[in-house]
Each structure stands twice: as C-alpha cells, then as structure tokens.
Short mmCIF file of C-alpha atoms in Angstrom, two decimals:
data_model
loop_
_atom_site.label_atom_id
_atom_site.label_comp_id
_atom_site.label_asym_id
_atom_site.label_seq_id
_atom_site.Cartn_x
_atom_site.Cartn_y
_atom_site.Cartn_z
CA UNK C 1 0.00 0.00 0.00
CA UNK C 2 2.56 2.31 0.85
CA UNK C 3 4.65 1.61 -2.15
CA UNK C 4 1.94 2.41 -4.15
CA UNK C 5 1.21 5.98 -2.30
CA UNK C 6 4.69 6.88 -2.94
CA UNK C 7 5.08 5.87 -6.56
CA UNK C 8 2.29 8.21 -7.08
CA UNK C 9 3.14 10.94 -5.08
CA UNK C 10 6.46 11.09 -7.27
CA UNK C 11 4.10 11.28 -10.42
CA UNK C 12 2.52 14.11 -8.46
CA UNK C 13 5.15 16.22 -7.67
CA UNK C 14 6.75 15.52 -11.22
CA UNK C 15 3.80 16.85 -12.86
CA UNK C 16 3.35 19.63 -10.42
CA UNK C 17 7.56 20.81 -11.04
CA UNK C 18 6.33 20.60 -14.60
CA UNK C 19 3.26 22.91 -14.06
CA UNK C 20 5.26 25.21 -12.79
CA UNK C 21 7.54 25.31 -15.61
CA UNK C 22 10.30 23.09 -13.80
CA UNK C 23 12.19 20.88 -16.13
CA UNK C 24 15.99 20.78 -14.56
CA UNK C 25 16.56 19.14 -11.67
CA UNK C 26 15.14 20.68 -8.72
CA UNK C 27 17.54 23.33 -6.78
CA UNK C 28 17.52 23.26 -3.10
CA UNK C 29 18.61 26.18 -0.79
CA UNK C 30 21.57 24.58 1.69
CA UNK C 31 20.64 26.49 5.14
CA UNK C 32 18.98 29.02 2.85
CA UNK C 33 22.13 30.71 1.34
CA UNK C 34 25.72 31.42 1.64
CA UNK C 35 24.86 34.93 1.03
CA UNK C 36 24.03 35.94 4.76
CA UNK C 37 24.63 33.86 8.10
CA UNK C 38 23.25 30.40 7.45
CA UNK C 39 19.71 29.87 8.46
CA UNK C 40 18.22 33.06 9.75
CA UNK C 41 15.36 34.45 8.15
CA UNK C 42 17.20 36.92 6.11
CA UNK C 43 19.14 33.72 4.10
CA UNK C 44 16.01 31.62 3.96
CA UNK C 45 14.65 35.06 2.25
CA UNK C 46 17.62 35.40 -0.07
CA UNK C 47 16.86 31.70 -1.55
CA UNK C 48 13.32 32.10 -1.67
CA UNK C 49 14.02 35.28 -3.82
CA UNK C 50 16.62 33.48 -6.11
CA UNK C 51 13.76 31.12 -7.06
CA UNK C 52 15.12 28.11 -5.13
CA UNK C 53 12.77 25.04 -5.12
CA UNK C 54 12.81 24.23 -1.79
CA UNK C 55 15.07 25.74 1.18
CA UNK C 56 16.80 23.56 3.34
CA UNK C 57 16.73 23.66 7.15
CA UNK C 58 17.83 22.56 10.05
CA UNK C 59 15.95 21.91 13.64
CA UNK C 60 16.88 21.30 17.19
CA UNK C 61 14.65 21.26 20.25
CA UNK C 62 15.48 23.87 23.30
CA UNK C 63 14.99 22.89 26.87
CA UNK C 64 11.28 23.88 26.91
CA UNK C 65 10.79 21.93 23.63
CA UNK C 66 10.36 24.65 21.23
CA UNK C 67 11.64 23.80 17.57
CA UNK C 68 14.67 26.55 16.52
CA UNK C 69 16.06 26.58 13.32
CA UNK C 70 20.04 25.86 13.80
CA UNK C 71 22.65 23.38 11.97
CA UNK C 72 24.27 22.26 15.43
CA UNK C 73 23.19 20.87 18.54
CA UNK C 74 25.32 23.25 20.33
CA UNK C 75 25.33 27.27 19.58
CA UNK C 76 28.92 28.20 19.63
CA UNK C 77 29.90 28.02 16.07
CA UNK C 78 27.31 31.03 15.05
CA UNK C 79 26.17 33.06 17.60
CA UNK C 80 27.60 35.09 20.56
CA UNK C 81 26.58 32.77 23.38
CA UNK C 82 29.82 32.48 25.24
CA UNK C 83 29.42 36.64 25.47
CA UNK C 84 25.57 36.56 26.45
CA UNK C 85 26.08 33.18 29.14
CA UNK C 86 29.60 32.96 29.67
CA UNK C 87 28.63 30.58 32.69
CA UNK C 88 26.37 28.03 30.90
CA UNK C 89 29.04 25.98 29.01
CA UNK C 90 29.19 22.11 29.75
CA UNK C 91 32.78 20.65 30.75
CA UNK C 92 33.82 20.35 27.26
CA UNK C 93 33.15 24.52 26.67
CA UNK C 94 30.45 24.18 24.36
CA UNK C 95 26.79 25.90 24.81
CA UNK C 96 24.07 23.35 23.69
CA UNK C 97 20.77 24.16 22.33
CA UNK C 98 18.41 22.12 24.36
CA UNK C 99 20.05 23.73 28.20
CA UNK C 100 18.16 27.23 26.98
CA UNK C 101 14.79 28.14 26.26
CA UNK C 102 13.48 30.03 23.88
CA UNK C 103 13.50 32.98 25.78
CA UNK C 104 16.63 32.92 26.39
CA UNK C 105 17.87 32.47 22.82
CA UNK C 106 16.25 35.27 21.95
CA UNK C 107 19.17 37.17 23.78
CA UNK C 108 21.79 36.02 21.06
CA UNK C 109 22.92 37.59 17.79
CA UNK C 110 23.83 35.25 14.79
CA UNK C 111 26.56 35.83 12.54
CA UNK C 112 28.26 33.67 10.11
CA UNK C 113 30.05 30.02 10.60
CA UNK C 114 33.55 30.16 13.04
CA UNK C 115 35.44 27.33 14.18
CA UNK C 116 33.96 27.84 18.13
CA UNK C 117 36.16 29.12 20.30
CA UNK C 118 38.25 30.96 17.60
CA UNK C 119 37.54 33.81 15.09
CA UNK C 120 38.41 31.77 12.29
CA UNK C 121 35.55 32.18 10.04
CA UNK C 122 35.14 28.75 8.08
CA UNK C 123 33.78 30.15 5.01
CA UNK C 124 36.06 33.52 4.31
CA UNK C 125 34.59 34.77 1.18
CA UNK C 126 31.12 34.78 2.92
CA UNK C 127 29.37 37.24 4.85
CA UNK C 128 31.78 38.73 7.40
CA UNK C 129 31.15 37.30 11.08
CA UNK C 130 32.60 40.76 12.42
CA UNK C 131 29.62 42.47 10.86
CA UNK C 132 27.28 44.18 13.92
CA UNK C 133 24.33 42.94 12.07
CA UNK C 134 21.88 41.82 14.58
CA UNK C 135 20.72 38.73 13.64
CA UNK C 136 18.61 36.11 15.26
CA UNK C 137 17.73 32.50 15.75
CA UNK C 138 14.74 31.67 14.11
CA UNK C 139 12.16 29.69 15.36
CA UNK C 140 10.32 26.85 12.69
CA UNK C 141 6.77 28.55 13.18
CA UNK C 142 8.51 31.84 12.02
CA UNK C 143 10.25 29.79 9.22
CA UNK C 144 6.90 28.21 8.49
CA UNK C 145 5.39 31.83 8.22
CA UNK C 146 7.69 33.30 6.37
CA UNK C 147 7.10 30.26 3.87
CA UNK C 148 3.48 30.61 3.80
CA UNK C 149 3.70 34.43 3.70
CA UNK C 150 5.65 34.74 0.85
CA UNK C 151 3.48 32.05 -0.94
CA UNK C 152 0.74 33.93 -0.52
CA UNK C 153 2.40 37.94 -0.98
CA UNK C 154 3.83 36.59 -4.58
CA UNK C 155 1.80 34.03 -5.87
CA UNK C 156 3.67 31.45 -6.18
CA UNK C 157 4.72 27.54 -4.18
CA UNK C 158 7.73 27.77 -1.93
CA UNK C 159 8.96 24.78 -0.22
CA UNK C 160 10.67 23.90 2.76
CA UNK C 161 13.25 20.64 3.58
CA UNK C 162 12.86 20.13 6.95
CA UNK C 163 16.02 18.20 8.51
CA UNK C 164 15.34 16.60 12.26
CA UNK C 165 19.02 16.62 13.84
CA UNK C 166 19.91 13.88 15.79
CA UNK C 167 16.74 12.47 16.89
CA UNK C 168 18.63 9.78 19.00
CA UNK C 169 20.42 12.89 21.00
CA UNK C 170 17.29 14.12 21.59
CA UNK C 171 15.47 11.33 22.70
CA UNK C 172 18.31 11.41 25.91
CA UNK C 173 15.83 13.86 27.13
CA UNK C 174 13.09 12.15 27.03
CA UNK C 175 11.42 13.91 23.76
CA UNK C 176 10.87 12.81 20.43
CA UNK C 177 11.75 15.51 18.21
CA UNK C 178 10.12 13.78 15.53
CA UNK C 179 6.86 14.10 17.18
CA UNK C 180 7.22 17.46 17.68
CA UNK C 181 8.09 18.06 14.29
CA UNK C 182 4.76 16.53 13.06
CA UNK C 183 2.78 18.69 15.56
CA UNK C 184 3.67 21.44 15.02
CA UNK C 185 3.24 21.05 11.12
CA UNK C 186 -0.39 19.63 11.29
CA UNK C 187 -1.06 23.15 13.44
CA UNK C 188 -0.07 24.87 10.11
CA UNK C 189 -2.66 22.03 8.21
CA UNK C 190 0.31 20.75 6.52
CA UNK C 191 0.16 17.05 6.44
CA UNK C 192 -0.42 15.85 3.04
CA UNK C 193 2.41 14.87 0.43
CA UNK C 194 1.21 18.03 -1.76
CA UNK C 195 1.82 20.45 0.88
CA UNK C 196 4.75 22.25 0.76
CA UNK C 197 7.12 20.08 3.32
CA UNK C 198 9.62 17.85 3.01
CA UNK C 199 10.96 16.07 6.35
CA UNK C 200 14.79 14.79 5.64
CA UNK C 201 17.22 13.14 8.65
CA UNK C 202 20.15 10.91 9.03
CA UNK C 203 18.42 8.42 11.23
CA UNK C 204 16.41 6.67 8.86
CA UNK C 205 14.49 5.08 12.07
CA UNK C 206 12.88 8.20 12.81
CA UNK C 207 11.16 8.24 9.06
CA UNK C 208 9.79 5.20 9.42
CA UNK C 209 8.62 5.84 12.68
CA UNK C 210 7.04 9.39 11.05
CA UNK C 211 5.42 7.47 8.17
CA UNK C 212 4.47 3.91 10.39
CA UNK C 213 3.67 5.61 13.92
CA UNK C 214 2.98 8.97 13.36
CA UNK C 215 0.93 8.42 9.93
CA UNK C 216 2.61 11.01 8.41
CA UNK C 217 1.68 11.63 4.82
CA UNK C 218 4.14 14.16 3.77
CA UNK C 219 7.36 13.67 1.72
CA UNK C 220 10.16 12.18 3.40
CA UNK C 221 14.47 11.88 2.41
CA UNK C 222 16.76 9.50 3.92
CA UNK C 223 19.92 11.10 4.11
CA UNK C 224 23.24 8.67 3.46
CA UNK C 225 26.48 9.10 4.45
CA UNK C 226 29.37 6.87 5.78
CA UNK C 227 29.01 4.60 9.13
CA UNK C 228 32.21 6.24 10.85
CA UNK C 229 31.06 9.38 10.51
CA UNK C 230 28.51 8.72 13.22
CA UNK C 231 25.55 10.50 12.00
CA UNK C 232 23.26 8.14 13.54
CA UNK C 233 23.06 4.57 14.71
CA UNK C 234 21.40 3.88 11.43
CA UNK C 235 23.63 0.78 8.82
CA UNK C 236 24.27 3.60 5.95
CA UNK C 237 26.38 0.45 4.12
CA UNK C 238 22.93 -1.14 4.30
CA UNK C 239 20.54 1.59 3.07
CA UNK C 240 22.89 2.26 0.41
CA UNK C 241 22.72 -1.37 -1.10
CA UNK C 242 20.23 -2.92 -3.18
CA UNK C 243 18.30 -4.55 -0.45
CA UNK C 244 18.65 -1.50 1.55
CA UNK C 245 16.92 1.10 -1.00
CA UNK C 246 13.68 -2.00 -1.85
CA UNK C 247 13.17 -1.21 1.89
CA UNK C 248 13.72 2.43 2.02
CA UNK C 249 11.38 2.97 -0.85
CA UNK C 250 8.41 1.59 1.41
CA UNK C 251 8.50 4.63 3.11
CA UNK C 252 10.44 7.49 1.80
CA UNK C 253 10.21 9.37 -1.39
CA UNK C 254 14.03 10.23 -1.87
CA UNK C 255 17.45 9.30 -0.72
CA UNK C 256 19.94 12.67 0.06
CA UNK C 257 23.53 11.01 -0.63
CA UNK C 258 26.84 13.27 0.10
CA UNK C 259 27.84 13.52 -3.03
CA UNK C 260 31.02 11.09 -3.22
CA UNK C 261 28.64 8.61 -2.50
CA UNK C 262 27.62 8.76 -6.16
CA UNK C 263 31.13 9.68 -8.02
CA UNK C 264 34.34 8.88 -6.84
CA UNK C 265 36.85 11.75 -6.93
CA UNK C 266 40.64 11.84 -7.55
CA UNK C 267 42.73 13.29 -4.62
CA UNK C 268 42.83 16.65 -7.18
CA UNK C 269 38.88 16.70 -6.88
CA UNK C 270 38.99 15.13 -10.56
CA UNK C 271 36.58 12.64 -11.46
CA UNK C 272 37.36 8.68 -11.57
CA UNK C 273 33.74 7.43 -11.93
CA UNK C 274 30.57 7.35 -11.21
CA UNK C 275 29.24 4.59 -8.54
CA UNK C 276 25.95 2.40 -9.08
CA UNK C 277 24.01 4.07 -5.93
CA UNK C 278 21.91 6.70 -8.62
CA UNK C 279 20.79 3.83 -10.92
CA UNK C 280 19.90 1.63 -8.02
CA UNK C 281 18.04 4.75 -6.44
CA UNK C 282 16.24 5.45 -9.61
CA UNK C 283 15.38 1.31 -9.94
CA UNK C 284 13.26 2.08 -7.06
CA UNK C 285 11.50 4.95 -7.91
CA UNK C 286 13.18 6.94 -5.59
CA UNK C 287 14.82 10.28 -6.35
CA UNK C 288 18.44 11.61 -5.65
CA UNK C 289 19.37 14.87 -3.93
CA UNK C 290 23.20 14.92 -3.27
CA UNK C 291 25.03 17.31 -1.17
CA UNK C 292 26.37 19.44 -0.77
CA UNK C 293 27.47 21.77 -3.98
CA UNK C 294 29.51 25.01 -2.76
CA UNK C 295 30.61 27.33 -5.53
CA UNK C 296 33.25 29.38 -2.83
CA UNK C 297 34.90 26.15 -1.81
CA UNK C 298 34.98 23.84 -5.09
CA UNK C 299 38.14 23.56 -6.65
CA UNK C 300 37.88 22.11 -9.61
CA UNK C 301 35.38 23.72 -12.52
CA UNK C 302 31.96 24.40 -10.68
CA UNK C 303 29.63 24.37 -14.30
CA UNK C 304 31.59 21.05 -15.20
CA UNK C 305 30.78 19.72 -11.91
CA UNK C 306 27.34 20.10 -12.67
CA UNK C 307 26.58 19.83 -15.72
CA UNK C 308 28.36 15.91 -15.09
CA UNK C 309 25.80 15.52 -12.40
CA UNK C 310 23.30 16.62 -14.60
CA UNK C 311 23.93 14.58 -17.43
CA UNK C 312 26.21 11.94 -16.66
CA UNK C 313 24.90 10.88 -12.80
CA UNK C 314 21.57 12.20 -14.07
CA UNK C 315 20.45 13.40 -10.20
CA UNK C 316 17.42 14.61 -9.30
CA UNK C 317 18.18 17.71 -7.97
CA UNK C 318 21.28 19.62 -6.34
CA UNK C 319 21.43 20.52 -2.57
CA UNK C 320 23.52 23.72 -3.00
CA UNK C 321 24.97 26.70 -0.89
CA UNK C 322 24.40 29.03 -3.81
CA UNK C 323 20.69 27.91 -5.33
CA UNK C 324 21.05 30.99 -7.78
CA UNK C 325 24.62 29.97 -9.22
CA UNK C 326 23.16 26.42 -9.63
CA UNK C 327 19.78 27.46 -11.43
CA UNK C 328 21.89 29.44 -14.10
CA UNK C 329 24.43 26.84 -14.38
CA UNK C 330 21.22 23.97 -14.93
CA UNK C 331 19.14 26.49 -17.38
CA UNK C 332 22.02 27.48 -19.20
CA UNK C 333 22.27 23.75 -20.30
CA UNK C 334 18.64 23.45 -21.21
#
C-alpha cells in the first residue's frame, strides 16, 4: 500500500515541477544561502528570492521543547553565546541548544560560521562574522510563516526541507523531536504529500517511525552518508545497497547522498567514476538529492561539476549553498 502511495506521489510532484515550468533538476537552498549567516530568516529570504525550489533547514529542540532553526546541537559556532552566558558551558566549553529556552535564545545575535572558540571564520569569502548585524535565531513557526507568507504575498509555491538533527540525541531527554516536528506542522494544516514540506534526517528510524507511527503523509528523504562518521546509529552500508533502497522505498520518497557517495573523486577533486548508488536509487523509484554543492569552496570547474551531475549521474536535484549559481548553471544547459 505504501509503495503504491509513494510511486504516485512522485508522479505528483513531477507533474506539479512541470506545471510550474520546472524541467531541470530541482535546486535546493543549503541552510537558505551562503549569502548571509546560514539559516536566519534573512538567508532563507535570499533563496526564496533566487527562485530556489525548496530551502533547506535545520531543527533542534530547546529545553522547553520549542523547535529553533540551527545546523548544530550546540550554539557556539554562530552566535555570541559564550558573550551573552559565559557561565552556561558544559565541561567540554560548548553551549548546547536544548540547556536554553526560547526565551533565552532570543538574547543572542547570529553571525556567520567560526570554528567555536576561535575567530576563524570557516567560510572567508562569505558574509563577514565581524559584521554588527543583529541577527537572530529563528524559530520553525517563524520559518513556516515566512514560507506561507511569501506564498501567498507573490503568488507562487515555496517549499521547505525540513532536517530533524539527531533524533537519537534528543530522545536522551526524554522527547521525540520527531513528534514534535509533526505537531507542530499539522497546526499549520500541513500534512499531506502536496503540501509544501519535506521532512529529511540521518536516522532513517525516525522516518519510518514518522510514516508507520505517526501516519505522516508528507514527503520524506533518507539522508546517506558513511558509518564512521557517526551520523546516527542507522547501517548507511545497508541503506545504500540494493536490499537497503527495496526497503527504504516503502516509506520514503528520496534518498539525500553526500555527493562522493555517487562519483568517486581523484585526490585533485577530478573525477574517476561514477558509482551504481543513482541507478539503483532510480530502480526504485526513488529520487536523488546529493550534497552538498559550494561554488566558494569547489576547486575544480563548478559548471563542469554540474553539468556531469546533470547529465552523466543524471540526479534529481542539487542541494547547494548558492541555489542561484546552480539554477543558471542547470538552465544554461537546457
């Protein structure tokens, strides 16, 4: 039954990409953009305005279970904590999201991606993280509204790719994230696979507990990476195999790989090959998003590296730090 639901919610959104005059691979907002610190409402804006398909986000719970809009479980690598609660670190000097509440958040500024406890700024061609810009965590219900306000302000469908981080961290505290997640979206009356959410994570437990359990009917990603990195408890060798995608495909509409996962690169960034993951994906029915594309960090040729994606690994769509550079790149080819 379920196999059947998703085969046809693929036709759906296939026909709807094409009603909307879609016919490249769909281009997905990484954290919003690399234009302005990642994930505030400011770089969701900037990829909803350079006609991204969907923007991708990030979530983590705080202590009094409100869902904020952050890449890491801890807040030191983007905002000023360490200034604002200089006496709240664990033992190993880190600030973590879920020992504040929302309240207190609130207090923080945001500015772009250091290495914590240094002023290294990881991405240096991006937005300065000296700038006195006051920015600010966002929560999902603002993210949500900003979605559905813009929708409605310019005509037109934006999307959202909802990642849960580390459901299995969370669950230490005696929450499901997951459930969270799927309340607060059916609050909003978004619940059905045509609405504009997609729900992504690493621990591929958690979707099959949002589609079995939680009767979720809205479009769900396993993300795949390698078993050391620790990502979750979840057999990544096994979801990537043959058996592993006939199960995934009972539940999920699309597999997220990191991008090596589908081409094997040279130590120069060159490319050997390309591996058999996309055609077993595709067997299935189930699309492939790969990330993560960065234009300001790539090496090699960027519109090379995409256009082989493109054509040659024929993906589905391109999880990218710079959705506009991407979408030029893909129509250019058209």
């Amino acid at each position: 039954m379920f196999c059947y639901m998703l085969n046809i919610h693929l036709i759906l959104i296939f026909i709807v990409n094409i009603c909307q005059g879609i016919e490249r691979p769909l281009v997905i907002g990484h954290r919003g953009s690399a234009y302005l610190p990642e994930l505030t409402l400011e770089s969701q804006s900037i990829a909803h305005a350079y006609q991204a398909d969907m923007v991708e986000i990030d979530v983590c719970l705080t202590r009094d279970n409100q869902l904020i809009v952050i890449h890491d479980l801890y807040l030191n690598a983007v905002s000023n904590v360490k200034d604002i609660y200089p006496n709240r670190s664990r033992s190993d000097g880190y600030h973590y999201v879920i020992d504040f509440d929302l309240n207190e958040l609130r207090n923080l500024t945001i500015h772009e991606r250091i290495i914590p406890f240094t002023n290294t700024q990881v991405y240096p061609a991006r937005f300065p993280s000296s700038s006195s810009i006051p920015f600010h965590l966002a929560t999902l219900n603002e993210t949500i509204e900003l979605l559905l306000g813009l929708s409605h302000s310019t005509n037109q469908q934006y999307q959202l790719l909802i990642e849960i981080k580390n459901p299995e961290y969370h669950s230490q505290y005696n929450t499901s994230i997951s459930s969270i997640l799927i309340s607060t979206l059916q609050a909003y009356n978004l619940t059905e696979s045509h609405h504009p959410i997609v729900i992504q994570t690493f621990h591929i437990e958690d979707l099959l507990y949002i589609r079995e359990n939680l009767n979720s009917r809205l479009r769900l990603i396993a993300l795949l990476t390698w078993n050391h990195l620790n990502e979750s408890s979840s057999n990544f060798d096994f979801y990537r195999s043959e058996e592993g995608l006939q199960k995934l495909k009972t539940f999920v509409q699309a597999i997220a790989p990191n991008m090596e996962l589908l081409v094997n690169f040279a130590a120069d960034g060159s490319i050997i090959n390309v591996t058999n993951l996309t055609v077993l994906a595709h067997k299935y029915n189930l699309a492939v998003y790969p990330w993560t594309f960065r234009h300001d960090t790539y090496k090699g040729n960027f519109e090379q590296l995409i256009n082989f994606f493109h054509r040659t690994v024929q993906v589905d769509g391109f999880i990218t730090s710079q959705p506009d550079i991407v979408i030029e790149l893909l129509e250019k080819k058209i």
